[in-house]
Short mmCIF file of C-alpha atoms in Angstrom, two decimals:
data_model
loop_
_atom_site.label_atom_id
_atom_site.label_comp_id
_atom_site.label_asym_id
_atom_site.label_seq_id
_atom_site.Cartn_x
_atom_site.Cartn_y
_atom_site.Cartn_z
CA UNK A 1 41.93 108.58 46.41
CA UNK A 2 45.28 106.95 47.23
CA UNK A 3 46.10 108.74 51.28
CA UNK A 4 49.49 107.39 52.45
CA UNK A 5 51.82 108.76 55.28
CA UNK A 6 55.26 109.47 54.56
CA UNK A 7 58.43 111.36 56.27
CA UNK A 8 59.02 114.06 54.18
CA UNK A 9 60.80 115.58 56.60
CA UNK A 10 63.22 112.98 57.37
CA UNK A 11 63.74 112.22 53.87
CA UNK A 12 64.55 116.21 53.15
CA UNK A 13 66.82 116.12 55.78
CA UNK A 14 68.95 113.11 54.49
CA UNK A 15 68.88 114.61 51.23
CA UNK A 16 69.97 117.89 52.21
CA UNK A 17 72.76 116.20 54.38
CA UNK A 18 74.33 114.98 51.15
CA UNK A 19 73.05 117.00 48.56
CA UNK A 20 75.82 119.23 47.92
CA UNK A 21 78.63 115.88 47.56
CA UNK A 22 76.24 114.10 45.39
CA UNK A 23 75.58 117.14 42.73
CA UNK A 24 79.59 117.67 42.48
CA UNK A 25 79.70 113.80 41.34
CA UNK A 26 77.69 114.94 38.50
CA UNK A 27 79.57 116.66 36.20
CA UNK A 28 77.20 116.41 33.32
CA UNK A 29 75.02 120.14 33.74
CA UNK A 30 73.46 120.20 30.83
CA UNK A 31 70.81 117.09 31.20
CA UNK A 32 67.90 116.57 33.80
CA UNK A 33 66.71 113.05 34.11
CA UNK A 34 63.43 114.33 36.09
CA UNK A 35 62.77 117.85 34.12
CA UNK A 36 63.51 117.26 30.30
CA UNK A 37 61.85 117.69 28.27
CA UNK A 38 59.28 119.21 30.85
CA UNK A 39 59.30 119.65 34.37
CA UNK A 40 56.94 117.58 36.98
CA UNK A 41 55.29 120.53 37.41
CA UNK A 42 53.35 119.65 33.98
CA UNK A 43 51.87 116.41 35.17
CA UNK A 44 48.17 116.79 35.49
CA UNK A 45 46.75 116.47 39.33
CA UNK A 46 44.31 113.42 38.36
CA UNK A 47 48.08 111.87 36.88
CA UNK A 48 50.01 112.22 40.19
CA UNK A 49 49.91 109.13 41.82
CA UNK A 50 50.65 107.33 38.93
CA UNK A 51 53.73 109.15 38.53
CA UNK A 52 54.72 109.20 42.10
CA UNK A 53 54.54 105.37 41.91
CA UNK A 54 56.90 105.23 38.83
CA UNK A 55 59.17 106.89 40.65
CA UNK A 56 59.41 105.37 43.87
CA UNK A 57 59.94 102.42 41.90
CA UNK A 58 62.72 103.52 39.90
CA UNK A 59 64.28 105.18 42.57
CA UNK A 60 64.41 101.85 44.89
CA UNK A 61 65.01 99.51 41.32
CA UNK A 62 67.07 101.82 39.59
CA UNK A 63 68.95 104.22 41.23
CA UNK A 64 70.45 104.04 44.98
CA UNK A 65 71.67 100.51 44.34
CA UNK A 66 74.13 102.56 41.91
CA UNK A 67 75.01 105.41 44.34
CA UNK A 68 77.49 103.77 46.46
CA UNK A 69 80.37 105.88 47.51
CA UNK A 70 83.36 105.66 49.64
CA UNK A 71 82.26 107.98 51.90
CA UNK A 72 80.81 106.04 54.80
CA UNK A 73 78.83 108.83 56.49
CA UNK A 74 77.28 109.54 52.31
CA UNK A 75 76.21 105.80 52.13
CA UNK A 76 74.42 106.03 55.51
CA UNK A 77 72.31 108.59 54.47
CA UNK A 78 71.21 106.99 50.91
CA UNK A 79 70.44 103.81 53.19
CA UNK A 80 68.16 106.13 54.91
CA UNK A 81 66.18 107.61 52.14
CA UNK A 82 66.51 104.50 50.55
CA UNK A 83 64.80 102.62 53.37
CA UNK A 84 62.08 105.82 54.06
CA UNK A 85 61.28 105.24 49.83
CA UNK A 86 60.88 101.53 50.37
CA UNK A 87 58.23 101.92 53.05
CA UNK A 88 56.45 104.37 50.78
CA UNK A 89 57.13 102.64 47.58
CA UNK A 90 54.85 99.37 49.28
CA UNK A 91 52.27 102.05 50.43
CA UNK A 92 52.08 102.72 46.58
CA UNK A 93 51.65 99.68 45.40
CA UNK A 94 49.10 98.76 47.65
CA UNK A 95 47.09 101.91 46.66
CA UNK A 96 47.35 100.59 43.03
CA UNK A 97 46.76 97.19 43.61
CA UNK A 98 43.08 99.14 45.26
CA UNK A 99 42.88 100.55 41.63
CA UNK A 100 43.66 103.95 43.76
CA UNK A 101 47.06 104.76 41.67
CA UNK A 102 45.81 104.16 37.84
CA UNK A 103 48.20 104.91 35.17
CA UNK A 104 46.83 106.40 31.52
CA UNK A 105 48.58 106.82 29.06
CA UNK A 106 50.34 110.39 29.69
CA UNK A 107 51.76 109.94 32.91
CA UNK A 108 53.18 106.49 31.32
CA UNK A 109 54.69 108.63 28.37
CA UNK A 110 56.10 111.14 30.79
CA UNK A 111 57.73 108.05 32.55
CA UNK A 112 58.95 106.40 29.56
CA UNK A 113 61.05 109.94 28.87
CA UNK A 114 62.56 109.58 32.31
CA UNK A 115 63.48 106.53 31.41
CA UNK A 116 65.01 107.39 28.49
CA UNK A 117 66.66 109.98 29.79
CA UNK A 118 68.39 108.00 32.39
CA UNK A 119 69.53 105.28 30.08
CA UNK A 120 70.88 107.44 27.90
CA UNK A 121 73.51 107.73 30.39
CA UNK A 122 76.14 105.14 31.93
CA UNK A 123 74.67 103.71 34.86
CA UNK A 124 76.44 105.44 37.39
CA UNK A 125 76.55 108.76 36.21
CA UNK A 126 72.67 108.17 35.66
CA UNK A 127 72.30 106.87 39.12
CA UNK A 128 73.87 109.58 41.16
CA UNK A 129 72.68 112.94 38.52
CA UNK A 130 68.69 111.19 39.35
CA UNK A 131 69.76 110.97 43.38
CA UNK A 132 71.06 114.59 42.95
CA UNK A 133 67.86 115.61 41.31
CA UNK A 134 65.87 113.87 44.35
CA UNK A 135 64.69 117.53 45.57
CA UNK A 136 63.29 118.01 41.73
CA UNK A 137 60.38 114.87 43.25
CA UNK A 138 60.57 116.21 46.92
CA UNK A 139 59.35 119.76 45.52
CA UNK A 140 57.12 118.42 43.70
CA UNK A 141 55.46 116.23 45.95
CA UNK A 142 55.05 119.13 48.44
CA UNK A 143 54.18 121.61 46.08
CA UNK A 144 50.59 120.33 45.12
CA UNK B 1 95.29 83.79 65.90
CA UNK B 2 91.92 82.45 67.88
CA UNK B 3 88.69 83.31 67.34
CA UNK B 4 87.28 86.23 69.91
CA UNK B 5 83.89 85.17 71.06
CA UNK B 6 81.22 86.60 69.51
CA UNK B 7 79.60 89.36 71.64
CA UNK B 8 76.22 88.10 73.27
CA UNK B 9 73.00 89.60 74.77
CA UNK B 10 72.64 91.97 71.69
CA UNK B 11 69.63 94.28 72.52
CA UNK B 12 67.80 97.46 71.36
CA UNK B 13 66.65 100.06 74.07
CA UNK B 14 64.04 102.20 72.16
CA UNK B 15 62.23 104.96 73.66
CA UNK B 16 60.78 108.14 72.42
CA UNK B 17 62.29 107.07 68.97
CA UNK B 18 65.94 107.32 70.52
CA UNK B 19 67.39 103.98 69.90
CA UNK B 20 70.22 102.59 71.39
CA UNK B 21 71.75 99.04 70.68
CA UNK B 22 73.55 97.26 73.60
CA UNK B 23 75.30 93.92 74.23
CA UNK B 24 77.50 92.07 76.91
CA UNK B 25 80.87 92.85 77.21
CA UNK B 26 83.55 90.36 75.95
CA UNK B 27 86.17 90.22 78.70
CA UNK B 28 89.76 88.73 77.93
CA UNK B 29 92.00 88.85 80.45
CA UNK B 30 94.62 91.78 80.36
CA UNK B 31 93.27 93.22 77.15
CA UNK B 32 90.85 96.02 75.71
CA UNK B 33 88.61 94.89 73.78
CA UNK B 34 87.11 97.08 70.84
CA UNK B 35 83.35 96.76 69.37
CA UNK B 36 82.22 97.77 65.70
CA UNK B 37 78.34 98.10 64.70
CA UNK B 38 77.13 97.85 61.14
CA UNK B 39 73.27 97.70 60.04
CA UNK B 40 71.04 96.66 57.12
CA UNK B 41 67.47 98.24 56.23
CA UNK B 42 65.49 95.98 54.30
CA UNK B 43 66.08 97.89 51.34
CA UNK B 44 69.76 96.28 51.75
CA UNK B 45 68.15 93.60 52.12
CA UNK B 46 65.95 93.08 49.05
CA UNK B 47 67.96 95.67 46.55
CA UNK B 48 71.70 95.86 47.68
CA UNK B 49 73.01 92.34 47.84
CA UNK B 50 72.13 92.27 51.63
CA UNK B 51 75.10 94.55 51.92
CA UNK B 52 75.75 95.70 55.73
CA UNK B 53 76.48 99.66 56.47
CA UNK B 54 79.07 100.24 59.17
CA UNK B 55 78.59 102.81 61.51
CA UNK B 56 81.79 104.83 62.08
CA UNK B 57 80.75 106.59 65.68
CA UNK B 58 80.49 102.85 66.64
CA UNK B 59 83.56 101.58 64.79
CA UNK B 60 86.15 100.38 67.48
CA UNK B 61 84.86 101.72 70.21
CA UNK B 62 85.11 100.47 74.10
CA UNK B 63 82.02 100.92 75.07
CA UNK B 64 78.66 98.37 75.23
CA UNK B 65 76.37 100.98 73.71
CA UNK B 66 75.65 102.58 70.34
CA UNK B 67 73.27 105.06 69.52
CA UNK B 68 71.70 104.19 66.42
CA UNK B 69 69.18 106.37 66.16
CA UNK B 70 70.45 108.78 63.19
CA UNK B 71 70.72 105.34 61.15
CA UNK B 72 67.47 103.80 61.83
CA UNK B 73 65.51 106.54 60.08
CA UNK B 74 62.82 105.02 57.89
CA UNK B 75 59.99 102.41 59.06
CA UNK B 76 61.17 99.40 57.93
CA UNK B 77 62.73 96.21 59.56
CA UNK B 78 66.41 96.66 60.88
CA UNK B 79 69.00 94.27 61.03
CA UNK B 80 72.17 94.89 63.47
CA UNK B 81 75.00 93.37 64.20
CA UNK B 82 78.27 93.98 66.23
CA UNK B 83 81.33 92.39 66.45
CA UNK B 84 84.83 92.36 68.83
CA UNK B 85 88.24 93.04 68.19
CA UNK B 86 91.27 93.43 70.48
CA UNK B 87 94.84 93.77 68.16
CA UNK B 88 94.58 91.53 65.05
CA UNK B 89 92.29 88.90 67.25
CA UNK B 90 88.46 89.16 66.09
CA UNK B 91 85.12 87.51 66.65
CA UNK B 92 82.67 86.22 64.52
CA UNK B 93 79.28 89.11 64.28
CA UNK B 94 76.91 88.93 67.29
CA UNK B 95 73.53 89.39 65.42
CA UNK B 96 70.52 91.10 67.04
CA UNK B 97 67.71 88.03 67.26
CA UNK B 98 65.10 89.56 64.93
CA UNK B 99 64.78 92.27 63.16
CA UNK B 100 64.41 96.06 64.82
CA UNK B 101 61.62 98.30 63.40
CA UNK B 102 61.30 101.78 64.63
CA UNK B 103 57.51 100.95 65.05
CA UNK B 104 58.09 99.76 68.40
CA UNK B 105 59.60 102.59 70.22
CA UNK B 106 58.09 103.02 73.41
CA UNK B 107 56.22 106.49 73.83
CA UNK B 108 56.29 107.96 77.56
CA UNK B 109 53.61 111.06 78.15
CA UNK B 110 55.40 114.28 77.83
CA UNK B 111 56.58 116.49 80.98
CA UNK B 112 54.32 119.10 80.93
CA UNK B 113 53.72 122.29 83.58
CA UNK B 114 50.58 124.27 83.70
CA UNK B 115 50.79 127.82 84.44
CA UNK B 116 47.93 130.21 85.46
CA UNK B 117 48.89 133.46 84.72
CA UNK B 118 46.85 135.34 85.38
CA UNK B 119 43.55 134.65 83.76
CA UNK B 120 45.27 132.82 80.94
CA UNK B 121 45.75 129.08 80.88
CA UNK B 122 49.48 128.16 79.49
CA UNK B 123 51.09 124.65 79.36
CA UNK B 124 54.50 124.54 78.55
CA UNK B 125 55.91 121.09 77.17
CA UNK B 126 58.87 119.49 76.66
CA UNK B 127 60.69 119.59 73.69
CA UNK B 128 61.58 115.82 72.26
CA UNK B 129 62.65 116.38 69.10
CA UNK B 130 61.20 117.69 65.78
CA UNK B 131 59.57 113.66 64.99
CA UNK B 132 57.00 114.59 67.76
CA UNK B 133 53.64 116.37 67.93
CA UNK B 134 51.36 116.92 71.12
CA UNK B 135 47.71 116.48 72.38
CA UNK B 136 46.85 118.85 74.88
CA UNK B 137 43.38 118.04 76.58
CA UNK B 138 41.93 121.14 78.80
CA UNK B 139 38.68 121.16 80.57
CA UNK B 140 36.38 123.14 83.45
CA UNK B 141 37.00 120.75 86.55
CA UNK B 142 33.44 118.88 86.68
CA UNK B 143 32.92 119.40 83.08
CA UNK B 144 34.97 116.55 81.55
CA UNK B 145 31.61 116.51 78.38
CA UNK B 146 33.33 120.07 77.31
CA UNK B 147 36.85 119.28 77.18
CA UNK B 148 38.73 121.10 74.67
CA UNK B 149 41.52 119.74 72.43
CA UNK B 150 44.33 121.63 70.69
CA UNK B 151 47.67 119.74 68.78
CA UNK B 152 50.24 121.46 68.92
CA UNK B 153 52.73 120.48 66.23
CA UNK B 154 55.77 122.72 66.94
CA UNK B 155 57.07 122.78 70.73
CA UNK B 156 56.97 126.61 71.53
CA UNK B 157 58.24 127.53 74.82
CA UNK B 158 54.46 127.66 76.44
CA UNK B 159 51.37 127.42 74.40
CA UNK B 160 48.40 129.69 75.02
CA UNK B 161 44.79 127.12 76.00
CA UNK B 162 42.06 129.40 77.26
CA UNK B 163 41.44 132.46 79.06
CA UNK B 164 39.95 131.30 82.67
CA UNK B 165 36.63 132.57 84.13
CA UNK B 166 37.58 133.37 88.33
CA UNK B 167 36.75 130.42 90.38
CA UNK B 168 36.72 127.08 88.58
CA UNK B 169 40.02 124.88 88.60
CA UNK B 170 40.95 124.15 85.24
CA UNK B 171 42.82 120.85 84.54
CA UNK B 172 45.08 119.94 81.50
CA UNK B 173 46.49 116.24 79.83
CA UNK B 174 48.95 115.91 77.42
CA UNK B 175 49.79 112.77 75.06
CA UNK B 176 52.61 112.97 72.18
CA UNK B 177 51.71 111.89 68.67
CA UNK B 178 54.56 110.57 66.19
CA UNK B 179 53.84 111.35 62.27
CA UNK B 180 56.07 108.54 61.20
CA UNK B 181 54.90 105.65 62.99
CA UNK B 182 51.71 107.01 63.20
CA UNK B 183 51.24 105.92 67.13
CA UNK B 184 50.52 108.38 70.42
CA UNK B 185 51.88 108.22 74.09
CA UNK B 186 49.46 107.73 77.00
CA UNK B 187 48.25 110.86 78.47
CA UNK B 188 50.30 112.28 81.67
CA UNK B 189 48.92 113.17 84.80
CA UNK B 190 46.16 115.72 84.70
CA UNK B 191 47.48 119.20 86.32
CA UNK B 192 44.86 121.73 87.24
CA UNK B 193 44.87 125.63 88.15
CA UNK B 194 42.89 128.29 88.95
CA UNK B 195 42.82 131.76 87.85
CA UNK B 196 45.09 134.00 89.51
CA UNK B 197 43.17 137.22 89.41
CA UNK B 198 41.98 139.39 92.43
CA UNK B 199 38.60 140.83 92.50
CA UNK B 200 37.04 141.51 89.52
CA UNK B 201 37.53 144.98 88.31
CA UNK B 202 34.57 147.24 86.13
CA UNK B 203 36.11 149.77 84.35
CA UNK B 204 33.65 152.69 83.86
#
């Protein structure tokens, strides 16, 4: 079983500091990068940490490095999730590289549709709709 | 225009994750001089082109102190830097000598004041912020094999322990845990009381 400790608490509270700026970047309403075609909710318990990697990964790969804004006190608090999902993100891989964090073949599916979902956007727009979904994960995480 | 010197002595003072980042003043004669902070996680570091992030409380500022606390929020290696400005003159970046991780905060015991009231045992702790927990230790003086252990993980204004039997002192410890670096303080002083009740009373 793959244990690691992370701030969820700090990380909510970043989000939530920004949350409401970041979702009126993204104009585009009708499109979840997380939830379509179904929502996390779907992914089987013995398929979580596999898709709790993924995502860590494509949130420090992918997505912040996109999010810049020009609103200083904005950028401070994506460098702080950012940071709070890197120190997780190695806690993940170190679980995995323990064979803890396996990956079968649904949870890669399900990933492979987030993926596709966020490149079927521009870069940017794809970048800031996943940040603004970031309480889509955070629910998730807590909820099981 | 010359260079301002660089501002030197660039420190962190870290306790109970409150961190504050210091440095010598630059003194030029006649003039005030201004001082700017800016930091970079390691995911700057490793994903964002080693960008820096400027931190506007601490953007031209007088003083020789900037709380960075807010900023330093993850568990990762910090880099910090500040630099010196008076007019259009500025220095070259002072760099903090290492990196800062939050990891090394120094943990001090929490105030803590034991109340008998009555027969009940109370403690009442200090709040220090919603990153910490406490370890309250409680035991029958002379029976330190039985002592009793309760975490309290949300600072209430006084926490209930025991109800006291008349006579014995009962003593209490406290240590303060932190979730995100996963360390504890040392334990504080032990305090002991003793019930406060008059004679015992049988009601028939």
């Amino acid at each position: 079983l793959c244990r690691i400790s992370m701030s969820m608490t700090e990380i909510r509270s970043g989000f939530s500091a920004i949350k409401a700026n970041i979702q009126a970047r993204d104009p585009i309403r009708t499109l979840s990068i997380l939830s379509y075609p179904h929502s996390l909710h779907k992914v089987k318990s013995s398929d979580r940490c596999c898709i709790t990697h993924q995502l860590f990964n494509f949130y420090v790969d992918k997505v912040f490095k996109h999010c810049k804004t020009e609103d200083s006190y904005v950028n401070r608090k994506i460098s702080s999730i950012a940071n709070s999902f890197l120190s997780v993100k190695r806690k993940l891989r170190q679980c995995h590289e323990q064979n803890k964090c396996m990956c079968g073949q649904e949870p890669t599916e399900k990933f492979k549709q987030i993926l596709a979902n966020y490149e079927g956007l521009n870069v940017t727009s794809a970048a800031i709709k996943s940040l603004g979904e970031l309480d889509i994960l955070l629910d998730w995480m807590e909820k099981s | 225009d010359a260079l301002l010197p660089a501002p030197q002595n660039i420190s962190i003072l870290s306790t109970n994750m409150k961190h504050f980042l210091t440095w010598s003043p630059v003194i030029i004669q006649g003039e005030t001089v201004r001082y700017s902070v800016e930091f970079q996680g390691e995911y700057e570091r490793e994903y964002a082109n080693e960008s820096w992030i400027p931190i506007c409380e601490c953007s031209l500022i007088t003083a020789t102190v900037c709380n960075i606390t807010e900023d330093i929020s993850a568990t990762v290696a910090y880099n910090l830097r500040v630099k010196a400005d008076v007019g259009a003159r500025r220095s070259e970046w002072g760099t903090l000598k290492g990196f800062f991780n939050r990891i090394t905060t120094s943990l001090t015991p929490p105030l803590m004041k034991v109340i008998a009231d009555g027969y009940h045992l109370l403690v009442e702790l200090e709040d220090m912020g919603p990153a910490f927990q406490f370890c309250v230790l409680y035991w029958k003086k002379g029976q330190e094999s039985r002592m009793q252990q309760k975490v309290v993980k949300e600072v209430r204004s006084v926490v209930h322990l025991d109800t006291m039997e008349a006579g014995p002192d009962y003593c209490v410890k406290a240590q303060t845990y932190v979730e995100a670096i996963n360390r504890s303080s040392s334990f504080s002083q032990t305090q002991c009381v003793r019930a406060q009740g008059g004679r015992s009373m049988w009601l028939v």
